[in-house]
Amino acid sequence: MNYHLSDLPERDAKPREKGCTMAMDKGLSIREVEDFIEVAGEYVDLVKLGWATSYVVPNLKRKLEVYRAAGLPVYFGGTLFEAFIIRNQFDEYRRLLDDFGMNIAEVSDGSIELNHDQKCEYIRQLATQVTVLSEVGSKDDQKIIPPYKWISLMQAELDAGSWKVIGEAREGGTVGLFRSTGEVRSGLVEEILTKIPFEKIIWEAPQKEQQVWFIKLLGANVNLGNIAPNEVIPLETIRLGIRGDTFMDFLNLEKIKK
Amino acid sequence: MNYHLSDLPERDAKPREKGCTMAMDKGLSIREVEDFIEVAGEYVDLVKLGWATSYVVPNLKRKLEVYRAAGLPVYFGGTLFEAFIIRNQFDEYRRLLDDFGMNIAEVSDGSIELNHDQKCEYIRQLATQVTVLSEVGSKDDQKIIPPYKWISLMQAELDAGSWKVIGEAREGGTVGLFRSTGEVRSGLVEEILTKIPFEKIIWEAPQKEQQVWFIKLLGANVNLGNIAPNEVIPLETIRLGIRGDTFMDFLNLEKIKK
Amino acid sequence: MNYHLSDLPERDAKPREKGCTMAMDKGLSIREVEDFIEVAGEYVDLVKLGWATSYVVPNLKRKLEVYRAAGLPVYFGGTLFEAFIIRNQFDEYRRLLDDFGMNIAEVSDGSIELNHDQKCEYIRQLATQVTVLSEVGSKDDQKIIPPYKWISLMQAELDAGSWKVIGEAREGGTVGLFRSTGEVRSGLVEEILTKIPFEKIIWEAPQKEQQVWFIKLLGANVNLGNIAPNEVIPLETIRLGIRGDTFMDFLNLEKIKK
């Protein structure tokens, strides 16, 4: 840090199991990746190449090299997995992961119908090859999943071999964990946390109000995902209670007054 | 493309008459232009220097050189044309186009009152000098143009020499084709398309929901404009049906199952 | 300027007392700072390192050097001042300003309760060390300050040594001068201006609609703050009446017709 401020919440050092920030690259140039790493590299734990943008970007190989040279784990968005599954190309997807040297993969069913046993079987198979992140929640705002179901889905996916599970929100933060207004389904989150350890969940929270909500509820070291690259520094200040939104939340005023 | 995915909609190669993406540069630096070209150059067909930003940016000449070296056609926004017209400086505008070596110009009347015969006369004259794009629709959200009028305006402008006509939406997507909420005036669009060939229209669709709407209605190869530079890659995935929003729209599931 | 357009509002040259644009850097890379200066350097008067982002960004010293080499005054956001004050570390804050060679400081109380005499005392002390900007208005959207109170607070802070006072809006433009919808509290602004000279106030106006509102009311040379770096060029065109939003506002049509 550039100077001393007392009484800030403690943050784990990398590699972290909690307090992770997963950022989404939806088409950065090589220089933009370098700039992102310069500014936010030490605050980012995972980089997702959003949905299937990796199919069209012309700089994929170099981009992977730049992220890896900086020690940043990078993976393809779950929608790419789904694009292969719906085309009956799971084997091609496994080869793709090898061809590009990926060591993380995301398994999701946000855009397709997938029997949950089948989904867990994909997780089980991929977990022999890479670290698996799996995502719960539909991109379809008409599909409301009740809390007990979120919990059983998450637990089954962790049992099948997922390293962590992701709560779906889309880039815009309007489905899954969120109402179509972007408001957090708070009862849902609280009930999930009675059963699933909080370090096992990455909450997608692309909008600032959502980040603030999770940090107020779960503290500085909650895992948050789908963060825009230029919002990683702002998010870190929200975690530390040095932006207006969480300014009074982590202060021990009694201790300071002594 | 970086790997194989079957059953994607076909996209025309450049130079395209349909499936064009027009991006808006509202003040990029030279390096940002280079980065934009690196990432999205092959998916962009036209670059508009938004409204009259070309008046104030200090890097105009170099920027034009960089776009041209990459083979990307670039032109001044229609508001600049209007700024000259309202000052009775049409001849100066024609010289300006020559001075900067422009070979495309936009004719619009979104901010000024312009007799339509006069507008078509400007199109006719400019068409002897450059390729003309002309824009229909007001920036004023109080001016509602009925569908038959959109059609006759568009046809007259094409007859006067416009290469394509643009449906006005402003950068924010809140007027012209759109209600003030950003919602598409769908009956209007459908009626226009009964008379004007769809490759002759560029629909301004700066917001993702609008892009999705046009692509669902008109397919991968609809012409879309006013796209932010860092949204060109996301747009291309929406066109191809590999983002959640259009994931199931272009799939031939019967064919895949065989 | 790149070419001639007649009948534009006059803009003061730098250093300006009015018509200032204060931009907010919330975590730019060094190259992004350079690009920002290339594009917008001559249109920016002040750069704020947003709230306490200066605590976490790894490139702080180099960034300060780059801004200073370009002649752009740069300062820490007011929330950083507050973070030191609530920790009883005012002396450390004064040393911090010296350590980083800052010659501007912002005094605010948007996130903390601060007796106004005490706030003015901080202003008085800091004014012996640096140029002081002070901010009026709470970040808390429940705290509505009536107009006469805004005026007396602003006057007291100017009397205590503030160079200019800032009307609080937050980065998102939803508190202080603005209703939670982002709409300007127009009666408030008009009443303030009956008492405080308009060049002594910087209005925070991060959203385009707010910028347009202030420019329509107060003209091209109003001081505006919390502008995103890539919105400085668009803002300059709004000031000059060459974007749709203010296109007809500064034109003297009688004069043009002659």
mmCIF file with all atom_site columns, C-alpha atoms in Angstrom, chain A residues 145-206:
data_model
loop_
_atom_site.group_PDB
_atom_site.id
_atom_site.type_symbol
_atom_site.label_atom_id
_atom_site.label_alt_id
_atom_site.label_comp_id
_atom_site.label_asym_id
_atom_site.label_entity_id
_atom_site.label_seq_id
_atom_site.pdbx_PDB_ins_code
_atom_site.Cartn_x
_atom_site.Cartn_y
_atom_site.Cartn_z
_atom_site.occupancy
_atom_site.B_iso_or_equiv
_atom_site.pdbx_formal_charge
_atom_site.auth_seq_id
_atom_site.auth_comp_id
_atom_site.auth_asym_id
_atom_site.auth_atom_id
_atom_site.pdbx_PDB_model_num
ATOM 1  C CA . ILE A 1 145 ? -35.083 -21.506 -8.415  1.00 0.00 ? 145 ILE A CA 1
ATOM 2  C CA . PRO A 1 146 ? -36.198 -21.812 -4.750  1.00 0.00 ? 146 PRO A CA 1
ATOM 3  C CA . PRO A 1 147 ? -33.504 -21.627 -2.012  1.00 0.00 ? 147 PRO A CA 1
ATOM 4  C CA . TYR A 1 148 ? -33.497 -25.328 -0.996  1.00 0.00 ? 148 TYR A CA 1
ATOM 5  C CA . LYS A 1 149 ? -32.917 -26.173 -4.652  1.00 0.00 ? 149 LYS A CA 1
ATOM 6  C CA . TRP A 1 150 ? -29.992 -23.730 -4.979  1.00 0.00 ? 150 TRP A CA 1
ATOM 7  C CA . ILE A 1 151 ? -28.454 -25.457 -1.942  1.00 0.00 ? 151 ILE A CA 1
ATOM 8  C CA . SER A 1 152 ? -28.893 -29.018 -3.183  1.00 0.00 ? 152 SER A CA 1
ATOM 9  C CA . LEU A 1 153 ? -27.592 -28.087 -6.649  1.00 0.00 ? 153 LEU A CA 1
ATOM 10 C CA . MET A 1 154 ? -24.544 -26.356 -5.194  1.00 0.00 ? 154 MET A CA 1
ATOM 11 C CA . GLN A 1 155 ? -23.778 -29.229 -2.804  1.00 0.00 ? 155 GLN A CA 1
ATOM 12 C CA . ALA A 1 156 ? -24.103 -31.851 -5.551  1.00 0.00 ? 156 ALA A CA 1
ATOM 13 C CA . GLU A 1 157 ? -21.738 -29.891 -7.798  1.00 0.00 ? 157 GLU A CA 1
ATOM 14 C CA . LEU A 1 158 ? -19.156 -29.474 -5.035  1.00 0.00 ? 158 LEU A CA 1
ATOM 15 C CA . ASP A 1 159 ? -19.468 -33.216 -4.325  1.00 0.00 ? 159 ASP A CA 1
ATOM 16 C CA . ALA A 1 160 ? -18.936 -33.936 -8.024  1.00 0.00 ? 160 ALA A CA 1
ATOM 17 C CA . GLY A 1 161 ? -15.630 -32.104 -7.930  1.00 0.00 ? 161 GLY A CA 1
ATOM 18 C CA . SER A 1 162 ? -16.226 -28.377 -8.386  1.00 0.00 ? 162 SER A CA 1
ATOM 19 C CA . TRP A 1 163 ? -13.598 -26.262 -6.642  1.00 0.00 ? 163 TRP A CA 1
ATOM 20 C CA . LYS A 1 164 ? -16.112 -23.478 -6.112  1.00 0.00 ? 164 LYS A CA 1
ATOM 21 C CA . VAL A 1 165 ? -19.650 -22.781 -7.276  1.00 0.00 ? 165 VAL A CA 1
ATOM 22 C CA . ILE A 1 166 ? -20.725 -19.551 -8.898  1.00 0.00 ? 166 ILE A CA 1
ATOM 23 C CA . GLY A 1 167 ? -24.060 -17.794 -8.318  1.00 0.00 ? 167 GLY A CA 1
ATOM 24 C CA . GLU A 1 168 ? -25.275 -16.660 -11.739 1.00 0.00 ? 168 GLU A CA 1
ATOM 25 C CA . ALA A 1 169 ? -26.085 -13.014 -12.394 1.00 0.00 ? 169 ALA A CA 1
ATOM 26 C CA . ARG A 1 170 ? -25.120 -12.389 -16.052 1.00 0.00 ? 170 ARG A CA 1
ATOM 27 C CA . GLU A 1 171 ? -22.888 -9.507  -17.025 1.00 0.00 ? 171 GLU A CA 1
ATOM 28 C CA . GLY A 1 172 ? -25.664 -7.018  -16.335 1.00 0.00 ? 172 GLY A CA 1
ATOM 29 C CA . GLY A 1 173 ? -26.742 -8.414  -12.985 1.00 0.00 ? 173 GLY A CA 1
ATOM 30 C CA . THR A 1 174 ? -30.422 -8.971  -13.714 1.00 0.00 ? 174 THR A CA 1
ATOM 31 C CA . VAL A 1 175 ? -31.161 -12.686 -13.277 1.00 0.00 ? 175 VAL A CA 1
ATOM 32 C CA . GLY A 1 176 ? -30.406 -15.580 -10.926 1.00 0.00 ? 176 GLY A CA 1
ATOM 33 C CA . LEU A 1 177 ? -29.354 -14.012 -7.626  1.00 0.00 ? 177 LEU A CA 1
ATOM 34 C CA . PHE A 1 178 ? -30.936 -10.761 -8.663  1.00 0.00 ? 178 PHE A CA 1
ATOM 35 C CA . ARG A 1 179 ? -34.392 -9.567  -9.469  1.00 0.00 ? 179 ARG A CA 1
ATOM 36 C CA . SER A 1 180 ? -34.844 -8.026  -12.919 1.00 0.00 ? 180 SER A CA 1
ATOM 37 C CA . THR A 1 181 ? -34.339 -4.625  -11.261 1.00 0.00 ? 181 THR A CA 1
ATOM 38 C CA . GLY A 1 182 ? -30.834 -5.637  -10.157 1.00 0.00 ? 182 GLY A CA 1
ATOM 39 C CA . GLU A 1 183 ? -31.940 -5.908  -6.505  1.00 0.00 ? 183 GLU A CA 1
ATOM 40 C CA . VAL A 1 184 ? -30.389 -8.821  -4.599  1.00 0.00 ? 184 VAL A CA 1
ATOM 41 C CA . ARG A 1 185 ? -32.673 -11.705 -3.610  1.00 0.00 ? 185 ARG A CA 1
ATOM 42 C CA . SER A 1 186 ? -31.423 -11.386 -0.027  1.00 0.00 ? 186 SER A CA 1
ATOM 43 C CA . GLY A 1 187 ? -33.449 -14.164 1.593   1.00 0.00 ? 187 GLY A CA 1
ATOM 44 C CA . LEU A 1 188 ? -32.040 -16.540 -0.994  1.00 0.00 ? 188 LEU A CA 1
ATOM 45 C CA . VAL A 1 189 ? -28.447 -15.601 -0.243  1.00 0.00 ? 189 VAL A CA 1
ATOM 46 C CA . GLU A 1 190 ? -28.889 -15.874 3.504   1.00 0.00 ? 190 GLU A CA 1
ATOM 47 C CA . GLU A 1 191 ? -30.510 -19.296 3.281   1.00 0.00 ? 191 GLU A CA 1
ATOM 48 C CA . ILE A 1 192 ? -27.792 -20.625 0.974   1.00 0.00 ? 192 ILE A CA 1
ATOM 49 C CA . LEU A 1 193 ? -25.174 -19.546 3.502   1.00 0.00 ? 193 LEU A CA 1
ATOM 50 C CA . THR A 1 194 ? -26.702 -21.620 6.278   1.00 0.00 ? 194 THR A CA 1
ATOM 51 C CA . LYS A 1 195 ? -25.598 -24.725 4.358   1.00 0.00 ? 195 LYS A CA 1
ATOM 52 C CA . ILE A 1 196 ? -22.749 -23.949 1.954   1.00 0.00 ? 196 ILE A CA 1
ATOM 53 C CA . PRO A 1 197 ? -19.437 -22.543 3.308   1.00 0.00 ? 197 PRO A CA 1
ATOM 54 C CA . PHE A 1 198 ? -19.059 -19.002 2.114   1.00 0.00 ? 198 PHE A CA 1
ATOM 55 C CA . GLU A 1 199 ? -15.548 -19.510 0.739   1.00 0.00 ? 199 GLU A CA 1
ATOM 56 C CA . LYS A 1 200 ? -16.947 -22.138 -1.651  1.00 0.00 ? 200 LYS A CA 1
ATOM 57 C CA . ILE A 1 201 ? -19.180 -19.610 -3.409  1.00 0.00 ? 201 ILE A CA 1
ATOM 58 C CA . ILE A 1 202 ? -18.292 -16.877 -5.892  1.00 0.00 ? 202 ILE A CA 1
ATOM 59 C CA . TRP A 1 203 ? -21.145 -14.405 -6.099  1.00 0.00 ? 203 TRP A CA 1
ATOM 60 C CA . GLU A 1 204 ? -21.516 -12.709 -9.457  1.00 0.00 ? 204 GLU A CA 1
ATOM 61 C CA . ALA A 1 205 ? -21.957 -9.040  -8.660  1.00 0.00 ? 205 ALA A CA 1
ATOM 62 C CA . PRO A 1 206 ? -21.177 -6.844  -11.657 1.00 0.00 ? 206 PRO A CA 1
#
